[in-house]
Each structure stands twice: as C-alpha cells, then as structure tokens.
Coordinates of C-alpha atoms in Angstrom, one line a residue:
M262 CA 86.2 97.9 82.2
I263 CA 84.9 100.6 80.3
F264 CA 82.3 100.3 77.6
K265 CA 80.1 97.9 79.5
T266 CA 80.6 99.2 83.0
L267 CA 81.4 102.9 83.1
A268 CA 79.2 105.0 80.9
G269 CA 81.3 107.5 79.1
K270 CA 84.5 106.7 80.8
T271 CA 87.3 105.2 78.7
S272 CA 90.2 103.3 80.2
F273 CA 92.1 100.9 77.9
V274 CA 95.3 99.5 76.7
G275 CA 97.3 102.7 76.4
H276 CA 96.0 106.1 77.1
R277 CA 92.6 107.3 78.3
L278 CA 92.5 110.0 75.7
P279 CA 89.9 110.1 73.0
Q280 CA 92.3 110.1 70.0
T281 CA 93.7 106.8 71.2
F282 CA 90.2 105.5 71.7
L283 CA 89.4 106.3 68.0
F284 CA 92.7 104.8 66.9
L285 CA 92.0 101.5 68.7
L286 CA 88.5 101.4 67.2
F287 CA 90.2 101.8 63.8
L288 CA 92.5 98.9 64.6
G289 CA 89.5 96.8 65.7
S290 CA 87.9 97.5 62.3
L291 CA 91.0 96.1 60.7
G292 CA 90.8 92.9 62.7
F293 CA 93.6 93.5 65.1
G294 CA 91.4 94.6 68.0
A295 CA 91.4 91.2 69.5
L296 CA 95.0 91.7 70.5
F297 CA 95.2 95.4 71.3
F298 CA 91.7 96.6 72.3
L299 CA 91.5 95.4 75.9
P300 CA 88.5 97.0 77.4
E301 CA 88.3 95.9 81.0
T302 CA 91.9 95.5 82.1
S303 CA 93.8 98.6 82.9
R304 CA 94.6 99.5 86.5
L305 CA 94.9 103.2 86.2
K306 CA 98.5 103.2 87.5
R307 CA 99.5 100.7 84.8
I308 CA 99.2 102.2 81.3
F309 CA 99.6 99.7 78.5
Q310 CA 101.1 101.9 75.9
H311 CA 101.2 99.9 72.7
N312 CA 104.0 100.7 70.4
S313 CA 103.0 103.0 67.5
D314 CA 104.8 101.0 64.9
N315 CA 102.9 97.9 65.9
S316 CA 106.1 95.9 65.6
A317 CA 106.4 92.6 67.4
V318 CA 108.9 89.9 67.8
I319 CA 107.8 86.3 67.6
T320 CA 109.9 83.8 69.5
D321 CA 109.4 80.1 70.1
S322 CA 110.2 80.4 73.8
M323 CA 108.8 77.0 74.5
N324 CA 111.4 75.5 72.3
G325 CA 114.3 77.5 73.6
Q326 CA 114.4 80.1 70.9
S327 CA 113.6 83.2 72.9
A328 CA 116.3 85.6 74.1
Q329 CA 118.2 83.9 76.9
P330 CA 118.9 85.6 80.2
S331 CA 122.3 86.1 81.5
S332 CA 123.5 84.1 84.4
P333 CA 123.0 85.4 87.9
I334 CA 125.7 87.5 89.3
G335 CA 127.8 85.6 91.8
A336 CA 127.0 86.5 95.3
A337 CA 130.6 87.1 96.2
Q338 CA 131.4 89.6 93.4
F339 CA 129.9 92.7 95.0
D340 CA 129.3 94.2 98.3
I341 CA 125.6 94.1 98.5
G342 CA 123.3 97.1 98.7
V343 CA 125.2 99.5 100.9
L344 CA 123.9 103.0 100.3
R345 CA 123.4 104.2 103.9
I346 CA 121.8 107.6 104.7
Q347 CA 122.4 109.3 108.0
S348 CA 122.7 112.9 106.7
Q349 CA 122.7 114.9 103.5
L350 CA 124.7 113.6 100.5
S351 CA 125.1 117.1 99.0
S352 CA 125.4 120.7 100.1
S353 CA 122.3 122.9 100.2
N354 CA 122.6 124.1 96.7
G355 CA 122.2 120.6 95.4
K356 CA 125.6 120.7 93.6
Q357 CA 128.1 117.9 94.1
T358 CA 131.8 118.0 94.3
N359 CA 133.8 117.0 91.3
N360 CA 135.0 113.9 93.0
N361 CA 131.4 112.9 93.8
K362 CA 130.5 113.2 90.2
E363 CA 133.3 110.8 89.4
S364 CA 132.1 108.3 92.0
S365 CA 130.2 106.3 89.5
Q366 CA 131.5 102.8 89.4
G367 CA 129.8 99.9 91.2
T368 CA 128.2 99.8 94.5
V369 CA 128.1 102.9 96.7
S370 CA 128.3 102.8 100.5
M371 CA 128.1 105.4 103.2
E372 CA 129.7 105.1 106.5
H373 CA 127.5 105.1 109.6
T374 CA 127.3 108.4 111.5
S375 CA 125.5 108.8 114.8
E376 CA 122.0 110.5 114.9
G377 CA 122.4 114.3 114.8
D378 CA 126.1 114.1 114.1
A379 CA 127.3 117.0 112.0
A380 CA 130.4 115.3 110.8
D381 CA 131.1 114.8 107.2
N382 CA 129.7 111.8 105.5
K383 CA 132.2 109.7 103.6
V384 CA 131.0 108.2 100.4
H385 CA 133.2 105.3 99.2
T386 CA 133.1 104.3 95.5
R387 CA 135.9 101.9 94.5
G388 CA 138.5 103.7 96.5
V389 CA 137.2 107.3 96.0
V390 CA 136.3 109.0 99.2
V391 CA 134.1 112.1 99.0
S392 CA 132.9 114.2 101.9
S393 CA 129.9 116.4 102.0
R394 CA 128.3 118.2 104.8
A395 CA 124.6 118.6 105.6
R396 CA 123.8 122.3 105.6
S397 CA 120.1 122.6 104.7
P398 CA 118.1 124.0 107.7
V399 CA 115.1 122.0 106.7
R400 CA 117.1 118.8 106.6
V401 CA 118.6 119.5 110.0
K402 CA 115.1 120.1 111.4
L403 CA 113.7 117.0 109.8
R404 CA 116.6 114.5 110.2
N405 CA 115.6 113.4 113.7
C406 CA 111.9 113.4 112.7
M407 CA 111.2 111.8 109.4
L408 CA 114.5 111.0 107.7
K409 CA 115.4 107.4 108.5
P410 CA 118.1 105.2 107.1
P411 CA 116.8 102.8 104.4
Y412 CA 119.0 100.1 105.9
L413 CA 119.4 99.0 109.5
A414 CA 121.8 96.4 110.8
N415 CA 122.9 94.6 107.7
Y416 CA 121.8 96.6 104.6
G417 CA 119.0 94.0 104.0
K418 CA 121.7 91.4 103.0
P419 CA 120.1 88.0 103.3
S420 CA 122.0 85.5 105.4
D421 CA 121.4 82.4 103.2
P422 CA 123.4 82.1 100.0
E423 CA 120.5 81.2 97.8
S424 CA 118.5 84.4 98.6
L425 CA 121.7 86.4 98.3
Q426 CA 122.3 85.1 94.8
R427 CA 118.7 85.6 93.8
R428 CA 118.8 89.2 95.0
E429 CA 121.9 89.8 93.0
K430 CA 120.1 88.4 90.0
V431 CA 117.4 91.0 90.4
K432 CA 120.0 93.7 90.6
E433 CA 121.5 92.5 87.4
M434 CA 118.1 92.6 85.7
M435 CA 117.7 96.2 86.9
K436 CA 121.1 97.2 85.5
F437 CA 120.3 95.5 82.2
A438 CA 116.9 97.3 81.9
W439 CA 118.5 100.6 82.8
D440 CA 121.4 100.2 80.4
N441 CA 119.2 99.5 77.5
Y442 CA 116.9 102.4 78.4
K443 CA 119.9 104.7 78.5
R444 CA 121.3 103.3 75.2
Y445 CA 118.1 103.6 73.2
A446 CA 115.6 105.9 74.9
W447 CA 117.5 108.2 77.3
G448 CA 115.3 111.1 78.4
E449 CA 112.2 109.6 76.9
N450 CA 109.5 108.2 79.1
E451 CA 109.9 104.6 78.3
L452 CA 111.9 102.2 76.2
R453 CA 110.6 100.4 73.1
P454 CA 113.1 97.5 73.0
L455 CA 112.1 96.0 69.7
S456 CA 112.2 99.3 67.7
R457 CA 115.1 100.5 69.9
N458 CA 113.7 103.9 70.5
G459 CA 111.7 105.8 73.1
N460 CA 108.0 106.1 73.9
D461 CA 106.7 109.4 75.2
G462 CA 102.9 109.1 74.9
R463 CA 100.6 111.7 76.2
T464 CA 99.9 110.5 79.7
F465 CA 102.3 112.9 81.3
G466 CA 101.4 116.1 79.5
G467 CA 104.8 116.7 78.1
L468 CA 106.8 115.6 81.1
R469 CA 109.8 113.5 80.1
G470 CA 112.0 111.0 81.7
A471 CA 109.4 108.9 83.5
S472 CA 111.7 105.9 83.6
I473 CA 114.4 108.0 85.1
V474 CA 112.3 109.5 87.9
D475 CA 110.6 106.1 88.6
S476 CA 114.0 104.4 88.9
L477 CA 115.8 106.8 91.3
D478 CA 115.0 105.0 94.5
T479 CA 115.4 101.5 93.0
L480 CA 118.8 102.4 91.7
Y481 CA 119.7 103.8 95.1
I482 CA 118.6 101.0 97.3
M483 CA 120.3 98.4 95.0
G484 CA 123.6 100.2 95.3
L485 CA 123.8 101.1 91.6
G486 CA 125.8 104.2 92.3
E487 CA 126.8 105.2 88.7
E488 CA 123.3 104.7 87.4
Y489 CA 121.8 106.7 90.3
Q490 CA 124.2 109.6 89.6
E491 CA 123.2 109.6 86.0
A492 CA 119.5 109.7 86.9
K493 CA 120.1 112.5 89.5
E494 CA 122.0 114.7 87.1
W495 CA 119.4 114.2 84.4
V496 CA 116.7 115.4 86.9
E497 CA 118.8 118.4 87.9
N498 CA 119.6 119.5 84.3
N499 CA 116.8 118.3 82.1
L500 CA 113.5 117.7 84.0
N501 CA 111.3 120.6 82.8
L502 CA 108.1 120.8 84.9
N503 CA 106.5 123.7 83.1
V504 CA 104.9 121.9 80.2
G505 CA 101.6 122.7 78.6
G506 CA 100.0 119.4 77.7
E507 CA 97.2 117.6 79.4
A508 CA 98.7 115.4 82.1
S509 CA 97.1 112.7 84.2
L510 CA 96.9 114.0 87.7
F511 CA 97.1 110.4 89.0
E512 CA 100.0 109.2 86.9
V513 CA 102.1 112.4 87.5
N514 CA 101.4 112.2 91.2
I515 CA 102.3 108.5 91.7
R516 CA 105.4 108.4 89.4
Y517 CA 106.9 111.9 89.4
V518 CA 105.8 113.3 92.8
G519 CA 106.2 110.0 94.5
G520 CA 109.5 109.3 92.8
L521 CA 111.0 112.7 93.7
L522 CA 109.7 112.6 97.3
S523 CA 111.2 109.2 97.8
A524 CA 114.5 110.1 96.2
Y525 CA 114.7 113.2 98.5
Y526 CA 113.9 111.3 101.7
L527 CA 116.4 108.5 100.8
T528 CA 119.3 110.7 99.7
G529 CA 118.8 114.2 101.0
E530 CA 119.6 115.7 97.6
E531 CA 118.1 119.2 97.6
V532 CA 117.4 119.0 93.8
F533 CA 114.7 116.5 94.4
K534 CA 113.0 118.7 97.0
R535 CA 113.1 121.7 94.7
K536 CA 111.6 119.8 91.8
V537 CA 108.9 118.1 93.8
V538 CA 107.8 121.3 95.4
E539 CA 107.5 123.0 92.0
L540 CA 105.6 120.1 90.6
G541 CA 103.2 120.0 93.6
R542 CA 102.2 123.6 93.0
N543 CA 101.6 122.8 89.3
L544 CA 99.1 120.1 90.3
L545 CA 96.9 122.3 92.5
P546 CA 94.7 123.8 89.6
A547 CA 93.2 120.3 89.1
F548 CA 91.2 120.9 92.3
N549 CA 89.4 124.0 91.0
T550 CA 86.0 122.3 90.9
P551 CA 82.8 123.1 92.8
T552 CA 83.3 120.1 95.1
G553 CA 87.0 120.1 95.4
I554 CA 87.1 116.7 93.8
P555 CA 89.9 117.1 91.2
H556 CA 89.6 116.6 87.5
G557 CA 91.5 113.7 86.1
V558 CA 93.8 115.8 84.0
V559 CA 95.7 119.0 84.6
I560 CA 97.8 121.5 82.5
L561 CA 101.0 121.6 84.4
A562 CA 101.8 125.1 83.0
G563 CA 99.0 126.4 85.3
D564 CA 95.5 125.5 84.0
S565 CA 93.1 122.6 84.5
R566 CA 90.4 121.1 82.4
R567 CA 88.4 118.1 81.9
S568 CA 89.1 115.7 79.1
S569 CA 87.3 116.5 75.8
G570 CA 84.7 114.1 74.5
G571 CA 81.4 114.6 76.2
D572 CA 80.7 112.2 79.0
L573 CA 84.3 111.1 79.0
G574 CA 85.2 114.4 80.7
R575 CA 82.6 114.4 83.4
S576 CA 83.7 111.6 85.7
S577 CA 86.5 111.7 88.3
V578 CA 87.7 108.2 89.0
L579 CA 87.9 106.8 92.5
A580 CA 91.4 105.4 92.0
E581 CA 92.6 108.7 90.7
F582 CA 91.4 111.2 93.2
G583 CA 91.7 108.6 96.0
T584 CA 95.4 108.1 95.3
L585 CA 96.8 111.5 96.3
H586 CA 96.8 111.4 100.0
L587 CA 100.3 110.0 100.8
E588 CA 102.2 112.3 98.5
F589 CA 100.2 115.5 99.3
V590 CA 100.6 115.1 103.0
H591 CA 104.3 114.8 102.5
L592 CA 104.2 117.9 100.3
S593 CA 102.7 119.8 103.2
E594 CA 105.5 118.4 105.4
L595 CA 108.2 119.6 103.1
T596 CA 106.7 123.0 102.4
N597 CA 105.1 123.7 105.8
D598 CA 102.1 124.7 103.8
P599 CA 98.8 122.9 104.8
I600 CA 97.1 123.5 101.4
Y601 CA 98.1 120.0 100.1
T602 CA 96.8 118.2 103.1
E603 CA 93.6 120.4 103.0
K604 CA 93.0 119.3 99.4
V605 CA 93.1 115.6 100.1
M606 CA 91.2 115.9 103.5
N607 CA 88.4 117.6 101.6
I608 CA 88.2 114.6 99.4
R609 CA 87.8 112.4 102.4
K610 CA 85.2 114.7 103.9
H611 CA 83.1 114.7 100.7
L612 CA 83.2 110.9 100.4
N613 CA 82.1 110.4 104.0
Q614 CA 79.0 112.5 103.3
L615 CA 77.9 110.4 100.4
D616 CA 75.6 107.4 100.6
K617 CA 77.4 104.2 99.5
P618 CA 75.5 101.3 98.1
R619 CA 75.9 98.4 100.5
G620 CA 78.9 100.2 102.0
L621 CA 80.7 100.0 98.6
Y622 CA 82.5 102.9 96.8
P623 CA 81.5 103.2 93.1
N624 CA 84.3 103.9 90.7
A625 CA 83.1 107.2 89.2
L626 CA 82.1 110.6 90.7
N627 CA 81.0 113.8 89.1
P628 CA 83.4 116.5 90.3
V629 CA 80.7 119.2 89.7
S630 CA 77.6 117.7 91.3
G631 CA 79.6 115.5 93.7
N632 CA 77.4 112.5 93.1
W633 CA 78.2 109.0 92.1
E634 CA 77.8 108.4 88.3
Q635 CA 77.1 104.7 88.3
H636 CA 77.3 101.7 90.6
Y637 CA 80.3 99.8 89.3
V638 CA 82.7 98.7 92.0
S639 CA 86.1 97.0 91.6
I640 CA 89.2 96.7 93.6
G641 CA 91.0 96.3 90.3
A642 CA 91.0 99.0 87.6
L643 CA 89.4 102.3 88.5
G644 CA 89.1 101.5 92.2
D645 CA 92.2 99.7 93.5
S646 CA 94.7 102.2 95.0
F647 CA 91.9 104.2 96.8
Y648 CA 91.6 101.3 99.3
E649 CA 95.4 100.9 99.5
Y650 CA 95.9 104.6 100.4
L651 CA 93.4 104.4 103.2
I652 CA 95.3 101.8 105.2
K653 CA 98.7 103.3 104.2
S654 CA 97.5 106.8 105.3
Y655 CA 96.8 105.3 108.7
L656 CA 100.2 103.7 108.9
M657 CA 102.1 106.7 107.5
S658 CA 100.5 108.9 110.1
D659 CA 102.1 106.8 112.8
R660 CA 98.7 105.2 113.4
T661 CA 96.9 108.5 114.3
D662 CA 94.8 109.0 111.1
E663 CA 91.6 107.5 112.6
V664 CA 89.4 108.6 109.7
A665 CA 91.5 106.6 107.2
K666 CA 91.4 103.6 109.6
R667 CA 87.6 103.7 110.0
M668 CA 87.1 104.1 106.2
Y669 CA 89.5 101.3 105.4
Y670 CA 88.0 98.7 107.7
A671 CA 84.4 99.6 106.8
A672 CA 85.3 99.3 103.1
L673 CA 87.0 96.0 103.7
E674 CA 84.0 94.7 105.5
A675 CA 81.7 95.7 102.6
I676 CA 84.1 94.1 100.1
E677 CA 84.1 90.8 102.1
N678 CA 80.3 90.9 102.3
N679 CA 79.7 91.6 98.7
L680 CA 82.7 90.8 96.5
V681 CA 84.8 88.0 98.1
Q682 CA 83.9 84.7 96.5
R683 CA 85.0 81.0 96.5
S684 CA 85.4 79.3 93.2
P685 CA 84.1 75.7 92.6
G686 CA 87.8 74.7 92.8
G687 CA 88.1 76.3 96.2
L688 CA 90.0 79.5 95.2
I689 CA 89.2 82.7 97.0
Y690 CA 88.9 85.8 94.7
V691 CA 87.4 89.3 94.7
A692 CA 84.7 89.7 92.1
E693 CA 83.5 92.9 90.6
W694 CA 80.0 94.4 91.3
R695 CA 77.9 96.0 88.6
G696 CA 74.8 97.5 90.1
G697 CA 74.1 94.5 92.2
I698 CA 75.2 91.9 89.7
L699 CA 78.5 90.1 90.3
D700 CA 81.0 89.7 87.5
H701 CA 83.1 86.7 88.4
R702 CA 86.5 87.9 87.2
M703 CA 89.6 89.3 88.9
S704 CA 92.2 91.4 87.3
H705 CA 96.0 91.2 87.7
L706 CA 95.7 94.7 89.1
A707 CA 93.5 93.5 92.0
C708 CA 96.3 91.1 93.1
F709 CA 97.9 93.9 95.1
S710 CA 95.0 93.3 97.6
G711 CA 96.7 90.3 99.2
G712 CA 99.5 92.5 100.4
M713 CA 97.1 95.3 101.3
I714 CA 94.9 93.1 103.5
G715 CA 97.9 91.5 105.0
I716 CA 99.5 94.8 106.2
G717 CA 96.1 95.9 107.6
A718 CA 95.4 92.7 109.4
E719 CA 97.3 93.5 112.6
H720 CA 95.7 96.9 113.1
G721 CA 92.1 95.8 113.0
S722 CA 90.2 94.4 115.9
P723 CA 91.9 91.4 117.6
E724 CA 89.1 89.0 116.7
T725 CA 89.5 89.7 112.9
R726 CA 93.3 89.7 112.6
Q727 CA 93.9 86.0 111.8
H728 CA 90.9 86.0 109.6
Q729 CA 92.2 88.9 107.5
L730 CA 95.7 87.4 107.4
D731 CA 94.2 84.2 106.1
L732 CA 92.2 86.2 103.5
A733 CA 95.3 87.9 102.4
A734 CA 97.1 84.6 102.0
N735 CA 94.2 83.0 100.1
I736 CA 94.0 85.9 97.6
T737 CA 97.7 85.8 97.1
H738 CA 97.5 82.0 96.5
T739 CA 94.7 82.6 93.9
C740 CA 96.9 85.1 92.1
H741 CA 99.8 82.7 92.1
E742 CA 97.5 80.1 90.5
S743 CA 96.7 82.5 87.7
Y744 CA 100.4 82.4 86.9
R745 CA 101.0 78.7 87.5
R746 CA 98.2 77.7 85.1
T747 CA 99.7 79.3 82.1
P748 CA 102.4 77.8 79.8
T749 CA 104.6 80.9 80.3
K750 CA 104.1 80.9 84.1
L751 CA 103.1 84.6 83.8
G752 CA 99.7 85.7 84.8
P753 CA 97.0 87.1 82.4
E754 CA 95.6 90.6 82.7
V755 CA 92.2 89.2 83.7
F756 CA 91.3 85.8 84.9
R757 CA 87.8 84.4 85.3
F758 CA 85.8 82.0 87.5
D759 CA 82.7 81.5 85.2
D760 CA 81.7 79.4 82.3
G761 CA 84.1 76.7 83.4
A762 CA 87.1 79.0 83.8
E763 CA 89.1 78.6 87.0
A764 CA 91.7 81.4 87.4
S765 CA 92.2 81.4 83.7
A766 CA 91.6 83.8 80.8
P767 CA 89.4 82.3 78.1
R768 CA 89.1 85.6 76.2
V769 CA 91.9 86.5 73.9
N770 CA 91.9 90.2 74.8
E771 CA 92.6 89.4 78.4
R772 CA 95.7 87.2 78.0
H773 CA 98.4 89.8 77.9
Y774 CA 101.1 90.5 80.5
I775 CA 102.7 93.9 80.6
L776 CA 105.5 93.5 83.2
R777 CA 103.0 94.2 86.0
P778 CA 104.1 94.1 89.7
E779 CA 101.0 93.4 91.7
V780 CA 101.5 89.7 92.2
V781 CA 105.1 89.9 93.3
E782 CA 104.1 92.9 95.5
S783 CA 101.8 90.6 97.5
Y784 CA 104.5 88.0 97.6
M785 CA 106.9 90.6 99.2
Y786 CA 104.4 91.7 101.8
M787 CA 103.3 88.2 102.7
W788 CA 106.9 87.1 103.0
R789 CA 107.6 89.9 105.5
L790 CA 104.4 89.1 107.5
T791 CA 104.8 85.3 107.6
H792 CA 108.3 84.4 106.5
D793 CA 106.7 81.4 104.7
P794 CA 109.4 80.3 102.2
K795 CA 106.8 79.6 99.5
Y796 CA 106.5 83.3 98.8
R797 CA 110.2 83.5 97.9
E798 CA 109.9 80.4 95.7
W799 CA 106.9 81.9 93.9
G800 CA 108.8 85.1 93.4
W801 CA 111.7 83.2 91.9
E802 CA 109.3 81.3 89.6
A803 CA 108.0 84.7 88.3
L804 CA 111.6 86.0 87.9
E805 CA 112.6 83.0 85.8
A806 CA 109.5 83.4 83.6
L807 CA 110.3 87.1 83.1
E808 CA 113.8 86.2 82.0
R809 CA 112.6 83.4 79.7
H810 CA 109.8 85.3 78.0
C811 CA 110.2 89.0 78.5
R812 CA 113.9 89.6 78.3
L813 CA 115.2 90.6 74.8
A814 CA 118.6 91.6 73.7
T815 CA 117.6 95.3 74.1
G816 CA 115.5 95.4 77.3
Y817 CA 112.3 93.9 78.7
S818 CA 108.9 93.7 77.0
G819 CA 105.5 92.6 77.9
I820 CA 103.9 89.7 75.9
I821 CA 100.6 89.6 74.1
D822 CA 99.4 86.1 75.1
V823 CA 100.6 84.3 78.3
Y824 CA 99.0 81.1 77.0
G825 CA 100.9 81.1 73.6
H826 CA 103.7 78.9 72.7
I827 CA 104.8 81.4 70.1
I828 CA 105.7 84.6 72.1
Q829 CA 104.7 87.9 70.7
H830 CA 106.1 91.0 72.5
D831 CA 104.3 94.3 72.9
N832 CA 107.5 96.4 72.5
L833 CA 107.3 98.4 75.7
Q834 CA 109.5 98.4 78.9
Q835 CA 107.1 100.0 81.3
S836 CA 108.6 102.5 83.8
F837 CA 106.7 100.7 86.6
F838 CA 108.8 97.6 85.8
L839 CA 111.8 99.4 87.1
A840 CA 110.0 101.2 89.9
E841 CA 107.9 98.3 91.2
T842 CA 108.3 94.8 89.7
L843 CA 112.1 94.7 90.2
K844 CA 112.1 96.6 93.5
Y845 CA 109.5 94.3 95.0
L846 CA 111.5 91.2 93.8
Y847 CA 114.7 92.8 95.3
L848 CA 112.9 93.4 98.6
L849 CA 111.5 89.8 98.6
F850 CA 115.0 88.4 98.6
S851 CA 116.3 90.9 101.1
D852 CA 116.1 90.8 104.9
D853 CA 113.5 92.9 106.6
D854 CA 115.9 95.6 107.6
L855 CA 115.9 97.0 104.1
L856 CA 113.2 99.7 104.1
P857 CA 111.5 98.2 107.2
L858 CA 107.7 98.5 107.1
K859 CA 107.6 100.1 110.6
D860 CA 109.4 103.1 109.2
W861 CA 108.4 103.2 105.5
V862 CA 105.2 103.1 103.5
F863 CA 105.2 102.4 99.7
N864 CA 103.1 104.5 97.5
T865 CA 101.2 102.8 94.7
E866 CA 104.2 103.1 92.4
A867 CA 106.4 101.4 95.1
H868 CA 108.1 104.7 96.1
P869 CA 109.0 104.5 99.8
L870 CA 107.8 107.4 101.9
P871 CA 108.7 107.7 105.6
V872 CA 106.2 107.3 108.4
I873 CA 105.6 110.7 110.0
P874 CA 106.1 110.4 113.8
R875 CA 103.4 111.7 116.0
N876 CA 105.4 114.6 117.2
C877 CA 106.8 115.6 113.8
S878 CA 104.0 117.7 112.4
Q879 CA 102.9 118.9 115.9
E880 CA 106.3 120.5 116.2
R881 CA 105.9 122.1 112.8
G882 CA 102.4 123.4 113.6
H883 CA 100.1 122.0 111.0
R884 CA 99.2 118.4 111.8
P885 CA 95.5 118.0 110.7
N886 CA 93.0 116.6 113.1
W887 CA 92.9 113.0 111.9
T888 CA 90.1 112.0 114.2
H889 CA 87.2 114.0 112.7

C-alpha cells in the first residue's frame, strides 16, 4: 500500500512511525522482511504490531499438534446475555455501592423498568440484589431520546439450540481472551500470548489499556458481569488521558472515544461520560490546520503536529480524517457543544468542493493546501472506513443527514463503475485504482464492504435496492472464498485475481491473518438482512478455524501464513479481536433484538452508538443542517 502507491506515506505491519519503518527495513536486510514487511496490507484501524522479541511458536496444526480449544459451554449452564438497561446503573458521581462492587460472578441481569420510571433498578448477580437510582440531569434528559436498551424482547437469545450453543462458545472465547489478558498484560494495550507480557506500542501516544476500553461493550452485552466491573474500575482509577506522546487521531477516536461512548450509552455509568468528554477536548488541536483537515497525529496533552520524516508528515489520510463523524457528533450531543460537529462538517464541506477523478476519492490529502496528493483509490487500507461512515452517518441521524446520503451513493456509483470487477472464475471483487490503472487485488480490510453495501441497499433508490443487495452478497461470497481456499480456512491479508490467482495470495508477505473481523462483520450484517443460514455456517467455520489455529494456552494470536501446514504465530492478541471479531460472531448467533440495527449504529471498531432521533438535537438546540 505504501511504497508503490502513496508517495511519502507509510502504512505497514505495525506502526506508521518512521522508527518502525527503519526497523522493518533493517529486518528486511537480514532476510526476514518476507514475513514481517507487509507493504500494502494494513487497514488503518487494524495495526499489525509485531512482537518486539520476534518470538514465534510453530505448531503442526494440520496434524493435531496445535493448542486445542476447549469445548463449547453447554447452552443450559447459564442464563444468556441478560444485561438490560432502562436507567442509570450508578449514581451521578460514578461511584458504586459496596454490594455492586461485589456483584461480580457470572451473568448480570437487570429487571425491566418502564420508560421514564424513576424507580430503583435491581441488579441481580447470583443472588445479590443491588439498587441504584438515576440522578444525573443529563441522563434524565436523554433517556427518552437516545438511550435505548441493547436488548428487546428476549435479550437476543436465539431460539434454536445450535445457535444458542454457538453463541455460548463465542462467550467462552471472549472470557478466555480476557482472562489471559488480565493475567499477563493487565493495563497494557494488548497481550503478547507467546511471551506472556503486554504490548504498548506507540500508536496511542502513551494511552494505556486499549484492550480494556475496547472490551467494555463486548463484556457488557455478553453478560460477563465480573469482567465488565473489572474493566470499569480500571477506567475509573487508571485511565490517564493527559499523556504527551504522539497519538494516532484515528486509532484513539475509534477505540477509546468510540469505546467510552458506547459504554456510557449502554450502561449509564457517568465515569465513561467524564472520560470521553475529557478525551474529546484533547483531540481538538489536531484540527489546527489552514484547511481544518486534521493531522493524523495529536499530542493529547494539548498540542498537535505532523509526523516527522519529510513527505511522511504532509498527507492526511482519507480513512483517518473521514472516520471521525459518528463519534464527534455524539460528543456534541453529550456536551451540548457544537464544536465537535462543526469540525467534522467542515471536512465534509471541503471534500465536496474538491474535484474527484471519475467521482472517486483519492486516499491522501494535504491538510495545508487542501489538495489531493495522488490518485490512489482503495476501499481497503487508507480509504475503507470513510465510505462506511457516510452511510452510517445517514442512519445515525435518523435518516436526516442528506449530505452523507448523497455522498455515499455517489461514491458507491463511482466504485461500481471503476473498481468492481468479475474474475475469470466468476467472483465479484473490488479492485484498487492507481491513477487510472487497476490493481486486481482485494484486501481482507475491504471485506467489510459487503456489510456496508448491504445496510445501504434499502435506503437508495427503489430500482437499485436489489442490485445493491446482490452486490453485497457477491462480495461477501468472494471474501468467504478467500477463507475457504486456504488450508487453515482463515483468509489472507490480501488476495489477488491476476497472474492465475483466484481469491488467493501468491505473495508470501500477503498471507498473514491477524485476527481481523471484516469478513465475519459482513456475515453478521448479511445474516440480519437476509436470514440466509449460510452466513451462520460460514461464521461457525471461521470460529472453528480460529480455535484450531489461533488459540494458544495463553490467549489468541494471529498467524504468519494461512497457507502453511506448520503454523507460526505472530504473538499478538489484537484489541480489535475482543472489540470486533468476537462481538460480531456473538451477534451473528444472536437474534436480531440484540442491538437492533434500527436503534444502533456500529462505529468502525464495532462500538455501538445509538441512532439520534430527529427531535433529540432539535430539543437541545444544536442540530446541524444536514441538507446543505
């Protein structure tokens, strides 16, 4: 993605920082670059952070020597997923009662209370009943507007025993991943399961606990009450937001801002609101540019700067500055301060003023001049979530954001006209565009687009709806083929449709799998849109492959070569595995009343944010004019 396509812009296996770039070049000179220097493969929200000790475990998984997964949890052992929100779980100071701190065993459930009822909530945890009363004025004001229960009639509990057992298996996987993170890397950003320690990296500028913040909503909706309480207490007592390193604006926004917002809307815990409002203020200096297009990095202690390294610091990346809208609109809702919405609306305004080659959005923009820097277009790395946030902004606005709607459907039409291709074997894929020349490859990152096109299909013109739903299904099928055609049944980072390749990865440096969620994400959306049972079967195939090849005794790890019979692990349990991959699998095997799509929109890190009803912001006096 980078050296051939985006002059001066580096995005690679781990960090986009120049010192890592030099380190990987050094590795390449030693002969290891074929495995770890992966130039065209990183969706910006998925950072492949290779372990610093370069340790790896080799297991002959094809001969049954890899770490064996535990058996699925019996469907009858637990009451399934019964955390129910109707009002605030804690008092306005964010403190819990002593009993509530002790309510840490097993599944948590909350009794139903009627809308607007001020009666105490009763939280049941293995016989412990804890009451707490909603006292926050903001919560009272918003509860009938945006705050919706994550569960409706049946807590998302599937009616058929097979899906119920599979959902419980996903829950067991989440608990296993969490327990090992807690045991070996508590408070660090991510777990290194082979070396049994933590990985901090530099992506978050000194912020810690990425796996904790990313896991809050997953733990909550799965009913893992003890684990959720551990995470909440760590956030309250240990999450320091005033750090001085260079942080990725994009990564901090989607993981920390998104995770804290979602946790607040699901639980009502005031600590999450306080933290996310503080963090949102710390991100604003990134927008101090002549155009208002933010820099890619920000000093959270109160400064912003571009990355060092010449041209590397000039470009702002489409998927970075285009993946702020959902979270920033909600920051304005929480604070009643329009500045956050104004920042992201300015980005929209600027993009609409630019000429776009063939209607396409190039992946790099100069934040000083405001001009495109090259004509490389991809719905995978560097571009992906920009398009996702257009259709989701429309849906989150209760279908009033007409600007986002027009931009999305115009972009989709340009993508179909220029990038969508059919392989010799009949597979539909989305190629990349390099100044008018097609590169017939598709990244795992681009596999989110099946779900994106699917959820957008019903909101376009009536004559295109079935066509777009068919396109979504065809892309999702192609991504499934990239999994099915490997010995491990896990998909490669990049798969190609040229030089005889058909949804396969002939190049060694494109064969890794790092616990990515995009394929199962599309399975989940397509299941909800069609209820075709094949999507649940495909999801179960992916789950079984994860258990067979990625589960170790100490957590989960990505693998270096999905085509290899001897499995080599990368020693990293990515935070997005807990935030996204396992959450999407859990939702896939749940009924649709768990986080129903009419009420919730998932950010690009799978953090659910509530749809903002049309009258909500109007009552609060700062709804932007979405139609201009």
